[in-house]
């Protein structure tokens, strides 16, 4: 079947927006949880608070934003036809909210029934979502490194879900499963297989597009997702036993690949043809710097085991990856996607005689820039709080404020959309 | 496979360069230079649209019989980009830097997603369905575009 390039193929605005507008409030919840629980939450990755906070961010903030973005991105950028996106969004969006809420409650209360209910929610919603989006991605005639990356990322999402459900089962029923190894494999697939490969696949499109940079070198664009996939497969062997030396090699290899992608992105951005910079660029650069810092931190921890063996070392890496890389990159992307989608949908309603407000009028640049500085402060406090426990509560509060401001900026954009849409309707 | 659409892909980059320079001139409020660059951008984009609408699209439509699909959508998007260029010109005439920046940002993102759809989906379809006339069509495309702007530098 020939793909249809028509704009009709892009989903209705409510499809991505319901996910985008939800995401920041999970960040607010994570910040408030830290402000409430304080330093004990950051003492190690295994505290109930740390697990709850992590999953507020990964299954709340990140998953909402990423699932919403793909429903928009796959049809527009790859020509892939997603089956009934409105119906998919109407089911997946609320189910994900409920499942994330149940999972966080499960970690905080350790009640088996909550773990099982959360798993069921994720299995159904992400299984359904994964199959629908994968089908669109496999059927598209479009080719290129980005499509390959997106396909691998979807595989990563399904693997993460399967491993997560297994883990929840293990936690609920005290089985003999190797829970520590399973957690490491689950986290690697989630952050490396789904999160990072998706980020790379999207970046191959949007980094050159937003800032007019040179394209990513072909070998790198093709190599990064495939190398990460290969490393993840070897990493997964630890479920059956993997020598420590090999484990460390794979670990550093994975972060090295991530650092290579981050460093290349920074290099490409430094060679951009567009001279005007904007808030999205600043967010994206901070995210890529965090990716490089992640690699150097892991190398340092490997070289100095007395620091590397401290339970806080892993918390530091998690904070850098989840807040520093992913929350930051998503925040920046939302500031470009939402004003553009506002404009795109409004111009279609306008007909050819009039034009809607421009992208810069959808969210005030000043407001985005100030929220960026608040985000930087929140990130700095969160990272410092890993080593200076007295900063945990203020860091949590700052992060909650940071995410709330993002959420309010997005609500503001939605209000402008609705106001202008009503005006067009009234004039018609 | 030779890509007969190569000249159009290269010309996208040429338009990007002109856009970046015009936007930078407006940000510096160098209005005379901005006017010169915007005029060049306008001419280049018009050249590009004309080439697609009179050479590539008709050939594709004749070869595939698809007249109401992707090419029609691309024509509508061309019209929208012409309006955004007009908005930039009005802002320039009024020397309103913020309005210019807003229209420029919108044109850039709209133009980039338009180019992305062409380069990833429509052009490959053209390269496949028009393979037999590839050399002839590529020459026609190159002749229709401003000399030197659709060749590798």
XYZ file of C-alpha atoms in Angstrom:
581
model
C 0.000 0.000 0.000
C 1.260 3.459 -0.832
C 1.607 5.695 2.213
C -0.629 8.704 2.302
C 1.269 11.897 2.983
C -1.847 13.697 3.954
C -1.984 15.709 7.113
C -5.155 13.783 7.948
C -2.832 10.992 8.945
C -1.568 12.980 11.909
C -3.748 12.098 14.894
C -6.234 14.559 16.400
C -4.509 16.979 18.766
C -6.092 15.331 21.812
C -4.134 12.126 21.160
C -0.636 13.412 21.988
C -1.834 16.238 24.273
C -3.519 14.023 26.846
C -0.152 12.333 27.409
C 1.899 15.554 27.275
C -0.306 17.406 29.726
C -0.207 14.517 32.210
C 3.560 13.911 32.211
C 4.757 16.932 34.258
C 2.405 16.205 37.166
C 4.101 12.875 37.772
C 7.303 14.909 38.122
C 5.540 17.123 40.662
C 4.504 14.009 42.596
C 8.088 12.666 42.556
C 9.416 16.008 43.831
C 6.834 16.165 46.598
C 7.590 12.589 47.607
C 11.260 13.512 48.014
C 10.358 16.667 49.922
C 8.181 14.546 52.207
C 10.505 11.562 52.719
C 13.778 13.459 52.733
C 17.237 11.943 52.798
C 16.249 8.294 53.383
C 14.864 8.238 49.852
C 18.300 8.838 48.323
C 20.331 6.565 50.634
C 20.276 3.689 48.128
C 18.439 2.585 45.019
C 16.630 -0.117 47.002
C 14.691 2.026 49.485
C 10.918 1.912 48.927
C 10.977 5.702 48.466
C 13.717 5.532 45.817
C 11.865 2.823 43.907
C 8.595 4.752 44.149
C 10.205 8.047 43.078
C 12.070 6.384 40.206
C 8.864 4.842 38.885
C 6.934 8.096 39.215
C 9.496 9.496 36.790
C 10.001 6.560 34.440
C 6.476 5.142 34.230
C 4.830 8.508 34.866
C 6.740 11.429 33.405
C 8.850 9.622 30.793
C 6.418 6.967 29.644
C 3.529 9.422 29.256
C 5.608 11.861 27.211
C 7.263 9.179 25.085
C 4.086 7.221 24.344
C 2.280 10.439 23.367
C 5.146 11.642 21.201
C 5.379 8.368 19.259
C 1.674 8.421 18.387
C 2.333 11.769 16.708
C 5.779 11.042 15.369
C 5.307 7.645 13.714
C 2.617 8.743 11.216
C 4.119 12.157 10.453
C 7.820 11.313 10.259
C 7.745 7.740 9.010
C 4.423 7.542 7.192
C 3.439 4.599 9.417
C -0.290 4.098 9.878
C -1.213 3.630 13.512
C -4.443 1.695 13.965
C -7.143 3.963 15.446
C -4.855 6.307 17.417
C -7.789 7.902 19.231
C -8.960 4.583 20.576
C -5.387 3.570 21.482
C -4.862 6.830 23.377
C -8.236 6.619 25.096
C -7.319 3.218 26.554
C -3.585 3.439 27.056
C -3.433 6.901 28.650
C -5.723 6.275 31.652
C -4.471 2.703 32.089
C -0.884 3.949 32.311
C -1.835 6.562 34.900
C -3.601 3.947 37.015
C -0.814 1.370 36.632
C 1.882 3.914 37.557
C -0.126 5.011 40.603
C -0.628 1.406 41.704
C 3.054 0.589 41.252
C 4.156 3.568 43.338
C 1.663 2.584 46.043
C 2.989 -0.984 45.844
C 6.574 0.140 46.460
C 5.554 2.361 49.359
C 3.313 -0.211 51.071
C 4.889 -3.475 49.796
C 1.459 -5.050 49.339
C 1.489 -7.967 46.873
C -1.963 -7.246 45.524
C -0.846 -3.781 44.410
C 2.203 -5.181 42.605
C 0.010 -7.628 40.753
C -2.626 -5.032 39.869
C 0.043 -2.623 38.593
C 1.640 -5.390 36.495
C -1.684 -6.259 34.959
C -2.223 -2.586 34.058
C 1.190 -2.256 32.431
C 1.006 -5.605 30.676
C -2.329 -4.759 29.063
C -1.647 -1.103 28.210
C 1.958 -1.411 27.052
C 1.389 -4.752 25.369
C -1.458 -3.253 23.356
C 0.430 -0.023 22.672
C 3.635 -1.854 21.756
C 1.913 -4.135 19.263
C -0.062 -1.322 17.587
C 2.939 0.974 17.190
C 5.246 -1.874 16.149
C 2.826 -2.889 13.414
C 2.833 0.674 12.061
C 6.629 0.765 12.189
C 7.074 -2.590 10.480
C 4.664 -1.754 7.694
C 5.991 1.682 6.798
C 7.864 1.776 3.491
C 10.147 4.503 4.871
C 13.718 3.450 5.525
C 16.698 4.734 7.426
C 18.531 4.651 10.719
C 15.734 6.359 12.578
C 13.144 3.730 11.659
C 15.519 0.960 12.734
C 16.098 2.776 16.039
C 12.374 3.172 16.665
C 11.745 -0.509 15.963
C 14.465 -1.537 18.410
C 13.107 0.935 20.972
C 9.677 -0.695 20.773
C 11.320 -4.061 21.350
C 13.005 -2.445 24.364
C 9.645 -1.258 25.686
C 8.142 -4.732 25.413
C 11.218 -6.348 27.015
C 11.142 -3.824 29.871
C 7.464 -4.501 30.451
C 7.931 -8.274 30.442
C 10.850 -8.045 32.870
C 8.964 -5.567 35.060
C 5.951 -7.858 35.300
C 8.242 -10.775 36.210
C 9.879 -8.644 38.901
C 6.545 -7.577 40.339
C 5.526 -11.223 40.465
C 8.779 -12.026 42.279
C 8.290 -9.203 44.778
C 4.679 -10.131 45.432
C 5.200 -13.851 45.928
C 8.761 -14.094 47.336
C 9.828 -16.476 44.584
C 13.318 -17.807 43.992
C 13.820 -15.544 40.984
C 17.208 -13.739 40.869
C 15.635 -10.373 41.747
C 18.833 -8.301 41.803
C 19.969 -9.449 38.374
C 16.427 -9.102 37.049
C 16.294 -5.504 38.306
C 19.556 -4.625 36.576
C 18.380 -6.183 33.323
C 14.943 -4.529 33.599
C 16.485 -1.097 34.281
C 18.973 -1.451 31.416
C 16.250 -2.349 28.925
C 14.045 0.460 30.173
C 16.595 3.259 30.175
C 18.982 1.973 27.490
C 16.765 -0.120 25.237
C 13.576 1.909 25.272
C 14.528 5.375 26.533
C 17.898 6.024 24.953
C 17.309 4.280 21.626
C 13.996 6.141 21.273
C 15.732 9.408 22.125
C 18.391 8.645 19.503
C 15.829 7.698 16.852
C 13.944 10.945 17.420
C 17.144 13.007 17.666
C 18.281 11.774 14.227
C 15.256 13.635 12.885
C 14.842 16.627 15.137
C 18.399 17.744 15.925
C 19.182 18.581 12.278
C 15.618 19.822 11.789
C 15.319 22.288 14.679
C 18.784 23.812 14.507
C 19.890 23.058 10.937
C 22.885 21.004 12.037
C 24.692 18.556 9.762
C 23.083 15.090 9.766
C 24.367 12.410 12.147
C 27.058 10.335 10.393
C 25.371 7.287 8.854
C 27.635 4.727 10.565
C 26.901 6.264 13.949
C 23.167 6.587 13.407
C 22.947 2.928 12.385
C 25.588 1.713 14.823
C 24.385 3.193 18.130
C 21.008 1.383 18.333
C 22.431 -1.910 17.038
C 25.403 -1.793 19.408
C 23.136 -0.948 22.346
C 20.856 -3.836 21.396
C 23.793 -6.258 21.217
C 25.126 -5.048 24.585
C 21.688 -5.361 26.165
C 21.407 -8.941 24.963
C 24.788 -9.805 26.496
C 23.858 -7.850 29.657
C 20.729 -9.988 29.944
C 22.901 -13.124 30.175
C 23.586 -12.223 33.811
C 20.218 -13.785 34.541
C 21.972 -17.075 33.893
C 25.346 -16.008 35.269
C 27.919 -13.679 33.696
C 31.514 -13.214 34.949
C 32.033 -9.877 36.762
C 34.685 -8.785 34.281
C 32.356 -9.287 31.337
C 29.537 -7.521 33.178
C 31.691 -4.457 33.783
C 32.865 -4.436 30.191
C 29.290 -4.491 28.886
C 28.262 -1.808 31.379
C 31.038 0.559 30.314
C 30.472 -0.337 26.669
C 26.809 0.653 26.961
C 27.547 3.939 28.655
C 30.378 4.527 26.184
C 27.908 4.134 23.323
C 25.529 6.512 25.092
C 28.357 9.000 25.630
C 29.342 8.753 21.975
C 25.794 9.635 20.952
C 25.692 12.518 23.462
C 29.091 13.861 22.441
C 28.241 13.636 18.743
C 24.986 15.519 19.316
C 26.856 18.297 21.130
C 29.388 18.449 18.295
C 26.647 18.629 15.641
C 24.860 21.355 17.594
C 28.089 23.354 17.763
C 28.159 23.218 13.955
C 24.560 24.324 13.471
C 23.773 26.662 10.619
C 20.982 28.359 12.532
C 22.519 31.151 14.563
C 19.468 31.955 16.674
C 19.323 29.696 19.722
C 16.246 28.847 21.776
C 15.183 27.194 25.006
C 14.722 23.773 23.401
C 18.361 23.824 22.312
C 19.480 24.690 25.853
C 17.471 21.801 27.315
C 18.790 19.379 24.724
C 22.388 20.425 25.319
C 22.072 19.944 29.074
C 20.624 16.473 28.459
C 23.539 15.549 26.193
C 26.097 16.929 28.663
C 24.484 14.712 31.335
C 24.863 11.731 29.008
C 28.595 12.415 28.711
C 28.933 13.053 32.473
C 27.175 9.724 33.027
C 29.936 7.943 31.127
C 32.726 9.741 33.009
C 31.035 9.069 36.355
C 30.763 5.359 35.581
C 34.440 5.285 34.548
C 35.407 7.048 37.754
C 33.358 4.633 39.849
C 34.983 1.709 38.061
C 38.453 3.129 38.692
C 37.789 4.020 42.347
C 35.828 1.126 43.874
C 35.771 2.813 47.306
C 33.414 5.416 45.805
C 31.854 3.101 43.241
C 30.749 0.623 45.915
C 28.964 3.308 47.931
C 25.213 2.712 47.444
C 24.846 6.390 46.583
C 26.996 5.966 43.451
C 24.163 4.175 41.650
C 21.684 6.800 42.906
C 23.917 9.461 41.352
C 23.948 7.614 38.015
C 20.173 7.138 38.132
C 19.574 10.797 38.919
C 21.852 11.857 36.062
C 20.164 9.500 33.618
C 16.523 9.968 34.571
C 16.343 13.649 35.535
C 19.494 14.907 33.788
C 19.086 13.171 30.448
C 15.476 12.119 29.972
C 13.366 14.617 31.920
C 15.537 17.423 30.542
C 15.370 16.275 26.913
C 11.601 15.682 27.113
C 11.052 19.103 28.666
C 12.915 20.728 25.786
C 11.112 18.690 23.156
C 7.702 19.549 24.579
C 8.531 23.250 24.192
C 8.960 22.713 20.468
C 6.308 20.103 19.756
C 3.380 21.683 21.621
C 3.617 25.187 20.065
C 4.042 23.570 16.649
C 1.076 21.222 17.027
C -1.027 24.153 18.238
C -0.110 26.054 15.118
C -0.459 23.072 12.781
C -3.965 22.199 13.921
C -5.135 25.807 14.055
C -3.885 26.662 10.564
C -5.895 23.768 9.255
C -9.044 25.150 10.859
C -8.301 28.629 9.557
C -8.455 27.840 5.872
C -6.012 29.590 3.594
C -7.201 33.158 4.185
C -5.949 33.721 7.722
C -3.030 32.513 9.788
C -3.070 31.517 13.460
C -0.711 33.052 16.049
C 2.911 32.054 15.411
C 4.686 29.378 17.464
C 6.397 31.963 19.651
C 3.018 33.245 20.818
C 1.887 29.838 22.105
C 4.216 29.739 25.143
C 6.067 32.952 26.055
C 9.813 32.524 25.477
C 10.536 34.304 28.777
C 8.462 31.811 30.700
C 10.186 28.850 29.044
C 13.620 30.363 29.682
C 12.900 30.967 33.375
C 11.577 27.468 33.811
C 14.802 26.233 32.192
C 16.865 28.037 34.845
C 14.663 26.592 37.578
C 15.158 23.151 36.045
C 18.935 23.631 36.102
C 18.765 24.630 39.772
C 16.534 21.653 40.597
C 18.872 19.266 38.754
C 21.924 20.707 40.538
C 20.216 20.365 43.939
C 19.073 16.807 43.189
C 22.574 15.752 42.170
C 24.130 17.469 45.177
C 21.529 15.908 47.494
C 22.804 12.442 46.583
C 25.992 13.253 48.514
C 24.681 15.972 50.888
C 21.511 14.493 52.422
C 20.443 17.780 54.036
C 19.627 19.075 50.542
C 17.132 16.304 49.783
C 13.976 18.121 50.896
C 14.750 21.473 49.215
C 15.798 19.570 46.078
C 12.462 17.749 46.059
C 10.556 20.995 46.439
C 12.546 22.693 43.683
C 11.929 19.784 41.329
C 8.196 19.807 42.112
C 8.076 23.527 41.321
C 10.115 22.974 38.164
C 7.720 20.329 36.846
C 4.649 22.320 37.906
C 5.901 25.295 35.915
C 6.385 23.081 32.865
C 2.870 21.730 33.371
C 1.406 25.226 33.651
C 3.239 26.408 30.541
C 1.692 23.509 28.614
C -1.761 24.279 30.035
C -1.250 27.896 28.918
C -0.507 26.694 25.389
C -3.646 24.573 25.420
C -5.731 27.551 26.536
C -4.400 29.635 23.637
C -5.302 26.784 21.295
C -8.847 26.560 22.657
C -9.355 30.339 22.654
C -8.242 30.707 19.041
C -10.230 27.683 17.934
C -13.368 29.154 19.495
C -12.692 32.433 17.733
C -12.436 30.679 14.361
C -15.662 28.806 15.039
C -17.433 31.997 16.064
C -16.272 33.762 12.887
C -17.360 30.897 10.643
C 19.884 3.198 -7.503
C 20.446 6.759 -8.738
C 18.288 9.235 -6.955
C 16.719 11.471 -9.547
C 15.457 13.660 -6.701
C 19.014 14.411 -5.536
C 18.921 18.016 -6.933
C 15.805 18.760 -4.851
C 17.373 17.311 -1.716
C 20.445 19.490 -2.200
C 18.263 22.490 -2.905
C 16.499 21.975 0.465
C 19.881 22.542 2.108
C 20.447 25.661 0.034
C 17.107 27.072 1.217
C 18.021 26.167 4.832
C 21.230 28.194 4.540
C 19.410 31.237 3.201
C 16.793 30.897 5.932
C 19.441 30.774 8.697
C 21.162 33.895 7.347
C 17.925 35.870 6.981
C 16.823 34.906 10.495
C 20.189 35.912 11.950
C 20.063 39.294 10.173
C 16.612 39.960 11.658
C 17.818 38.974 15.137
C 20.593 41.575 14.754
C 18.002 44.028 13.426
C 20.107 44.470 10.299
C 17.006 45.169 8.211
C 18.624 46.034 4.849
C 20.617 42.810 4.883
C 17.607 40.877 6.124
C 15.561 42.247 3.201
C 18.159 41.118 0.700
C 18.409 37.655 2.234
C 14.669 37.246 2.603
C 14.209 38.129 -1.073
C 16.769 35.504 -2.024
C 15.078 32.974 0.247
C 11.721 33.817 -1.273
C 13.073 33.356 -4.810
C 14.783 30.083 -3.920
C 11.667 28.648 -2.287
C 9.485 29.749 -5.224
C 11.977 28.144 -7.580
C 11.782 24.934 -5.591
C 7.984 24.857 -5.461
C 7.693 25.618 -9.182
C 10.154 22.841 -10.013
C 8.248 20.306 -7.948
C 4.822 21.412 -9.111
C 5.659 21.593 -12.826
C 8.291 18.861 -13.274
C 8.365 16.234 -10.526
C 4.762 16.015 -9.376
C 3.205 15.762 -12.845
C 5.696 13.032 -13.786
C 4.914 11.137 -10.586
C 1.173 11.548 -11.062
C 1.404 10.336 -14.677
C 3.472 7.302 -13.693
C 1.369 6.231 -10.697
C -2.074 7.671 -11.387
C -2.032 9.163 -7.872
C -3.271 12.705 -8.373
C -5.190 13.432 -5.183
C -2.776 11.984 -2.635
C 0.649 13.012 -1.445
C 1.411 15.503 -4.219
C -1.835 17.360 -3.582
C -0.966 17.599 0.109
C 2.469 18.938 -0.744
C 0.883 21.639 -2.930
C -1.336 22.729 -0.041
C 1.684 22.908 2.248
C 3.504 25.005 -0.352
C 0.643 27.501 -0.212
C 0.911 27.642 3.566
C 4.649 28.284 3.419
C 4.077 31.119 0.942
C 1.795 32.722 3.514
C 4.367 32.362 6.278
C 6.951 33.981 4.001
C 4.466 36.809 3.477
C 4.100 37.138 7.237
C 7.886 37.410 7.571
C 7.967 40.069 4.840
C 5.266 42.142 6.601
C 7.153 41.905 9.900
C 10.321 42.959 8.131
C 8.618 45.960 6.533
C 7.356 46.970 9.992
C 10.801 46.177 11.467
C 9.075 44.072 14.122
C 11.794 41.663 15.254
C 9.586 39.576 17.565
C 6.889 39.031 14.974
C 9.555 38.145 12.416
C 11.123 35.649 14.834
C 7.745 34.020 15.490
C 6.901 33.668 11.806
C 10.436 32.473 11.029
C 10.342 29.807 13.752
C 6.994 28.578 12.462
C 8.146 28.534 8.842
C 11.308 26.657 9.786
C 9.560 23.866 11.657
C 6.768 23.596 9.095
C 9.270 23.612 6.232
C 11.452 21.014 7.933
C 8.613 18.590 8.554
C 7.479 19.162 4.963
C 11.004 18.405 3.701
C 11.182 15.383 5.971
C 7.992 13.946 4.494
C 9.315 14.595 0.999
C 12.799 13.231 1.587
C 11.717 10.169 3.579
C 8.546 9.207 1.805
C 7.597 11.057 -1.374
C 11.027 11.345 -3.025
C 11.819 7.652 -2.503
C 8.430 6.866 -4.085
C 9.380 9.102 -7.034
C 12.839 7.541 -7.297
C 11.223 4.114 -7.533
C 8.306 4.858 -9.807
C 10.244 7.106 -12.203
C 13.472 5.070 -12.337
C 13.275 4.640 -16.116
C 13.355 8.374 -16.769
C 15.798 9.105 -13.934
C 18.600 10.739 -15.908
C 16.266 12.885 -17.984
C 14.196 14.050 -15.018
C 17.228 14.805 -12.851
C 18.551 17.030 -15.633
C 15.189 18.783 -15.925
C 15.102 19.374 -12.179
C 18.635 20.758 -12.187
C 17.882 23.060 -15.121
C 14.761 24.369 -13.446
C 16.591 25.337 -10.246
C 19.000 28.231 -9.875
C 22.398 27.156 -11.279
C 24.855 25.940 -8.658
C 22.263 25.633 -5.890
C 21.267 22.033 -6.531
C 24.667 20.441 -6.936
C 27.058 19.015 -4.368
C 29.514 21.583 -3.010
